[in-house]
Structures are given as structure tokens and as C-alpha cells.
PDB file of C-alpha atoms and ligand atoms in Angstrom:
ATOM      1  CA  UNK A 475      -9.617   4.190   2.221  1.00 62.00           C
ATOM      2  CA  UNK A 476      -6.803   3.075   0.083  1.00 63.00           C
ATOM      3  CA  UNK A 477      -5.821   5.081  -3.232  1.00 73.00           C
ATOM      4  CA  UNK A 478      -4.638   1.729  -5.256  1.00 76.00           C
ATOM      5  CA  UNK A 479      -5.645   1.243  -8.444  1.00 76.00           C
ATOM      6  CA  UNK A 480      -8.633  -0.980  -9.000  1.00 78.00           C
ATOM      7  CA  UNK A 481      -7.625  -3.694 -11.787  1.00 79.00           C
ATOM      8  CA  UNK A 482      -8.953  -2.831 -14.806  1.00 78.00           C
ATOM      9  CA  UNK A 483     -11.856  -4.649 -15.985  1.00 78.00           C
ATOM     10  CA  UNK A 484     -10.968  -7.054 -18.689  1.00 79.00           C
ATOM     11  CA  UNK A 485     -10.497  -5.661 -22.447  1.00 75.00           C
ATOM     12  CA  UNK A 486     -13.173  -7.198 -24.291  1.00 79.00           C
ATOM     13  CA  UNK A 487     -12.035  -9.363 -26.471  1.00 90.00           C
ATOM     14  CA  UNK A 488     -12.077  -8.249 -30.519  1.00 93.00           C
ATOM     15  CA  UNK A 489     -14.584 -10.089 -32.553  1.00 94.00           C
ATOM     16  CA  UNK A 490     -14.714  -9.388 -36.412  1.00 95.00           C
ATOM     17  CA  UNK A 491     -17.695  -9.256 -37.876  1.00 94.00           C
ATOM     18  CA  UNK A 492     -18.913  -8.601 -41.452  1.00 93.00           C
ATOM     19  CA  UNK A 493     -21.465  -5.647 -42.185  1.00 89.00           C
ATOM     20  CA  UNK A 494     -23.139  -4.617 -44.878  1.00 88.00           C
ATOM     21  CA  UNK A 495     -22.502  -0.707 -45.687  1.00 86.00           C
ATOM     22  CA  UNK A 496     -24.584   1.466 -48.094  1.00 89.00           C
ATOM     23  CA  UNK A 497     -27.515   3.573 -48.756  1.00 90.00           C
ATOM     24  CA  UNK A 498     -30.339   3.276 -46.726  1.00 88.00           C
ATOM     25  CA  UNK A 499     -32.572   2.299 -49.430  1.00 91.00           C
ATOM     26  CA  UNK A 500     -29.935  -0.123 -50.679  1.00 92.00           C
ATOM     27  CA  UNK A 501     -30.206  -1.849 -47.335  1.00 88.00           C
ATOM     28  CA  UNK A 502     -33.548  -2.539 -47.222  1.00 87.00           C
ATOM     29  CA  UNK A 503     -33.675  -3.426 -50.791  1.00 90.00           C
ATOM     30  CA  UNK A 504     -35.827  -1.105 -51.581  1.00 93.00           C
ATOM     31  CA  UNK A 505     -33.527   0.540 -54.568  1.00 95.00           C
ATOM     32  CA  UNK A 506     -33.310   0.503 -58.483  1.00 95.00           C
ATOM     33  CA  UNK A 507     -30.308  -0.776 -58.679  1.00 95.00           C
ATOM     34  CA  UNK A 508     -29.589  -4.402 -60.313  1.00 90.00           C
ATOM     35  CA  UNK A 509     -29.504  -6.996 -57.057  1.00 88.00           C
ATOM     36  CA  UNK A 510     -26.536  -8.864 -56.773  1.00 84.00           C
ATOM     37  CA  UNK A 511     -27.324 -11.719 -54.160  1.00 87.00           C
ATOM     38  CA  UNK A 512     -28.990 -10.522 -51.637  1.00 87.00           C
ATOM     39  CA  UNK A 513     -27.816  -6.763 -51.985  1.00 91.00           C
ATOM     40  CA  UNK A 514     -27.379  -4.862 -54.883  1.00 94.00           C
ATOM     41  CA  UNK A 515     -23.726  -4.028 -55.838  1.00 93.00           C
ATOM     42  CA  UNK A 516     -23.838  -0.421 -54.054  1.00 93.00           C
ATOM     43  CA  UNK A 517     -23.894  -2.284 -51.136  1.00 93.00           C
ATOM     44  CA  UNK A 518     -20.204  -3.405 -49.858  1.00 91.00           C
ATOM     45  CA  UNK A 519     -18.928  -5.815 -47.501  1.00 91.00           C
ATOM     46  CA  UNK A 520     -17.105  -4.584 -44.565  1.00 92.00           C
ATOM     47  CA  UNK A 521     -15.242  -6.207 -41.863  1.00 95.00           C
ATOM     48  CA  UNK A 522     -15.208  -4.409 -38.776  1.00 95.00           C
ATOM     49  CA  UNK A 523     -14.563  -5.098 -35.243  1.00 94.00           C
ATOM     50  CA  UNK A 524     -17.884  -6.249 -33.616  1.00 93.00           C
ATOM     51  CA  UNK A 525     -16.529  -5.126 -29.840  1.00 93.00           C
ATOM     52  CA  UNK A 526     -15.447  -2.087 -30.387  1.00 93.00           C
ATOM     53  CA  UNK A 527     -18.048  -0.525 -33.526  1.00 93.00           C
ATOM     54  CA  UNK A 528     -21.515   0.773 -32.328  1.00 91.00           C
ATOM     55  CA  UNK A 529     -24.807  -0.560 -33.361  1.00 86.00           C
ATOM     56  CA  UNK A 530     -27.879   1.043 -33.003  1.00 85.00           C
ATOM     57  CA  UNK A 531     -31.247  -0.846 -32.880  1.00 79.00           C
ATOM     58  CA  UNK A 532     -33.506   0.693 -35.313  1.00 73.00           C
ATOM     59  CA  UNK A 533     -36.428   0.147 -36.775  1.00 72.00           C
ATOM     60  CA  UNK A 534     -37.677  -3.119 -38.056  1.00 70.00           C
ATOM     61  CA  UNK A 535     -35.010  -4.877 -36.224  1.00 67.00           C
ATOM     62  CA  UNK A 536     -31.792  -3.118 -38.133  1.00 67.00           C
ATOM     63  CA  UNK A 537     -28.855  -3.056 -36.948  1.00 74.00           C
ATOM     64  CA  UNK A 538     -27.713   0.667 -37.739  1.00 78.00           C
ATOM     65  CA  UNK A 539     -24.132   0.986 -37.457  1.00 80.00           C
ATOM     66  CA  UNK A 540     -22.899   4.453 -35.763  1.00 87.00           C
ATOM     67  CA  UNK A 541     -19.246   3.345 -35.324  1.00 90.00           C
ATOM     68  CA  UNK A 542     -17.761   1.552 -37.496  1.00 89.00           C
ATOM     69  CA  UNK A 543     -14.092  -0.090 -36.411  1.00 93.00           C
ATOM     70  CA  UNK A 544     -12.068  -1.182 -39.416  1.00 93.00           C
ATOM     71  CA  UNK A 545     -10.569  -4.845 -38.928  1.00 94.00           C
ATOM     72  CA  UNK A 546      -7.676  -5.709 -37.607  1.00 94.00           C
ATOM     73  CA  UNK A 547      -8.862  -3.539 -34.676  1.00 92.00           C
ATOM     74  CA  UNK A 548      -6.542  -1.630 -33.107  1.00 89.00           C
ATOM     75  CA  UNK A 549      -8.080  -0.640 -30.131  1.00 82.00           C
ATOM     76  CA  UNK A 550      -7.181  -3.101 -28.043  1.00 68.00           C
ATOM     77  CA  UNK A 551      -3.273  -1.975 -26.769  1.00 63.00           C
ATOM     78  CA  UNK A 552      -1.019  -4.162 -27.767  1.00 60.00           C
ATOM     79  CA  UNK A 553      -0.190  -6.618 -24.730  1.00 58.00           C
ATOM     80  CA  UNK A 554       3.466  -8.606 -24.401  1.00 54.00           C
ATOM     81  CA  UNK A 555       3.015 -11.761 -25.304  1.00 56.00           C
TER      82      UNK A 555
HETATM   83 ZN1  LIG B1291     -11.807  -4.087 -31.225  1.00 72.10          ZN
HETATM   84 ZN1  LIG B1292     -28.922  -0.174 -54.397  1.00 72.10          ZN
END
């Protein structure tokens, strides 16, 4: 039995991706406010990192976001390059 460090499994790499934050009601469009496109203008558009937030799967297919990650990500340690 050796003691040596395993190598770490790879970093996954950061992805951006845009999400759509606001009420619950606003979401599902199912809110009195005035639609603006597809969402009504409570409903902002976030860029977050993809890898590193949390998604849920909820109900009717939903992506429910637990954690979100703010983009640029900085989870991922800064390497030498
Ligand atoms: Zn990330
Ligand atoms: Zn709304």
C-alpha cells in the first residue's frame, strides 16, 4: 500500500450558460405582469456557470436552480498557463 496521492480527477471544464431567474409564477408564465418575449420583465437573464451551479429536476420538466454560480466562474483555481 502506497500513501501517494491519486491524481486528481480532471476539473470540469466551466461552461456558461444563461438562466432565467424570477418568481415562480413568473417562470411558468402564469403571472399578471405585462410579457415581454417570452417572460415577463420580472424575469432577468442571468449568466451563470453551468458546471459548477446546481439544477434540480422538478416538476414538469423545470430546471430549478439551487446554486447559482455567477459568470466568470471562479471556481475553477487558477492554473499557470
Ligand atoms: Zn465553474
Ligand atoms: Zn411576472
Amino acid at each position: 500500500m502506497t500513501s501517494q496521492p491519486r491524481p486528481a480527477a480532471p476539473e470540469p471544464k466551466c461552461l456558461p450558460t444563461t438562466i432565467y431567474a424570477g418568481d415562480t409564477y413568473c417562470l411558468y408564465q402564469e403571472c399578471d405582469h405585462t410579457p415581454v418575449g417570452r417572460y415577463c420583465t420580472e424575469v432577468r437573464e442571468e449568466t451563470v456557470c453551468n458546471t459548477h451551479s446546481r439544477f434540480v429536476m422538478a416538476e414538469d420538466d423545470f430546471d430549478e436552480l439551487v446554486h447559482a454560480e455567477p459568470w466568470p466562474c471562479k471556481q475553477t483555481p487558477a492554473v499557470a498557463r
